[in-house]
């Protein structure tokens, strides 16, 4: 299935920009392990809508200059249709690497990261 974990492949984390880095995909294995734990807990498929972003792509999409995506430490994951957002959020909070890292709640998706600068929470 996946080449990074049971269910996740490097291709899912590749930069989705056009005409920038050639779809590079550096990604933290701690992030992948956290996402795998979240998938196992949720019992449903999780999709990575945005993983690594090169600086060019990050600027084009209006990402923060210090975005964890540019470091391969973040992923945006749409809330699975089988789960309510608040339940999905609670599950993410129960995963230790996300509990210590960043969680942003947006309309229909979560930003999850494994930053090492301390816990961060926000709603977008």
Coordinates of C-alpha atoms in Angstrom, one line a residue:
X1 CA 0.0 0.0 0.0
X2 CA 2.0 3.0 1.2
X3 CA 5.8 3.4 1.0
X4 CA 6.0 5.6 4.2
X5 CA 3.5 3.7 6.3
X6 CA 0.8 1.1 5.9
X7 CA -1.6 3.6 4.3
X8 CA 0.5 6.6 3.3
X9 CA 2.8 7.1 0.3
X10 CA 5.4 9.8 -0.3
X11 CA 3.4 10.8 -3.4
X12 CA 0.5 12.0 -1.2
X13 CA 2.8 14.5 0.5
X14 CA 4.4 15.9 -2.7
X15 CA 4.2 19.6 -3.5
X16 CA 1.2 20.2 -5.7
X17 CA 2.6 23.4 -7.2
X18 CA 3.0 23.9 -10.9
X19 CA 6.3 25.1 -12.4
X20 CA 8.1 25.2 -9.1
X21 CA 10.1 22.4 -7.4
X22 CA 9.1 19.4 -9.6
X23 CA 6.8 17.9 -6.9
X24 CA 9.5 17.2 -4.2
X25 CA 8.2 15.5 -1.1
X26 CA 10.4 15.8 2.0
X27 CA 8.2 14.7 4.9
X28 CA 8.7 14.1 8.6
X29 CA 8.2 10.4 9.5
X30 CA 6.8 11.6 12.9
X31 CA 4.0 13.4 10.9
X32 CA 3.4 10.2 8.9
X33 CA 3.3 8.1 12.0
X34 CA 0.8 10.5 13.6
X35 CA -1.4 10.5 10.5
X36 CA -1.3 6.7 10.5
X37 CA -2.3 6.6 14.1
X38 CA -5.2 9.0 13.4
X39 CA -6.3 6.9 10.4
X40 CA -6.2 3.7 12.5
X41 CA -8.2 5.4 15.3
X42 CA -10.8 6.9 12.9
X43 CA -11.1 3.6 11.0
X44 CA -11.5 5.5 7.7
X45 CA -9.4 6.6 4.8
X46 CA -7.6 10.0 5.3
X47 CA -6.6 12.1 2.4
X48 CA -3.7 14.5 2.4
X49 CA -4.9 17.5 0.5
X50 CA -1.7 19.5 1.1
X51 CA 1.6 18.1 2.4
X52 CA 5.0 19.5 1.6
X53 CA 5.0 22.9 -0.1
X54 CA 8.1 24.4 -1.6
X55 CA 8.5 28.1 -0.8
X56 CA 7.3 29.1 -4.3
X57 CA 4.1 27.1 -4.1
X58 CA 3.5 28.2 -0.5
X59 CA 3.7 31.9 -1.5
X60 CA 1.4 31.3 -4.4
X61 CA -1.3 29.8 -2.1
X62 CA -0.9 32.5 0.5
X63 CA 0.7 30.3 3.1
X64 CA 2.4 31.8 6.1
X65 CA 6.1 32.6 5.5
X66 CA 7.1 30.3 8.3
X67 CA 4.6 27.5 7.3
X68 CA 5.3 24.1 8.7
X69 CA 4.4 22.8 5.2
X70 CA 7.6 24.2 3.9
X71 CA 9.5 22.1 6.4
X72 CA 7.7 18.8 5.6
X73 CA 6.1 18.9 9.1
X74 CA 2.5 19.6 8.2
X75 CA -0.5 18.1 6.3
X76 CA -4.0 19.4 5.6
X77 CA -6.6 16.6 5.9
X78 CA -10.2 17.0 5.0
X79 CA -12.7 15.7 7.6
X80 CA -13.9 12.3 6.5
X81 CA -17.6 12.3 5.6
X82 CA -18.1 9.5 8.1
X83 CA -17.1 11.8 11.0
X84 CA -18.3 15.1 12.5
X85 CA -15.6 17.7 12.6
X86 CA -15.6 18.0 16.4
X87 CA -15.1 14.2 16.7
X88 CA -12.3 14.3 14.1
X89 CA -10.6 17.1 16.0
X90 CA -10.9 15.2 19.3
X91 CA -9.3 12.2 17.7
X92 CA -6.4 14.4 16.3
X93 CA -5.9 15.9 19.8
X94 CA -5.5 12.4 21.2
X95 CA -2.5 11.6 19.0
X96 CA 0.6 12.7 21.1
X97 CA 2.6 14.3 18.2
X98 CA -0.4 16.5 17.3
X99 CA -1.3 17.2 20.9
X100 CA 2.2 18.7 21.3
X101 CA 2.2 20.3 17.8
X102 CA -0.2 22.4 15.7
X103 CA -3.8 21.9 14.9
X104 CA -5.8 24.4 12.9
X105 CA -9.5 23.9 12.4
X106 CA -11.0 25.1 9.1
X107 CA -14.3 24.6 7.3
X108 CA -14.1 21.0 6.4
X109 CA -10.5 20.2 7.1
X110 CA -7.7 20.1 9.7
X111 CA -4.2 21.4 9.5
X112 CA -2.0 19.0 11.5
X113 CA 1.6 19.6 12.2
X114 CA 4.5 18.2 14.3
X115 CA 6.3 21.5 15.0
X116 CA 8.9 21.5 17.7
X117 CA 8.2 25.1 18.8
X118 CA 5.3 24.2 21.1
X119 CA 1.6 23.6 21.0
X120 CA -0.4 25.9 18.7
X121 CA -4.2 26.0 18.1
X122 CA -6.3 28.1 15.9
X123 CA -9.5 28.3 13.9
X124 CA -9.4 29.7 10.4

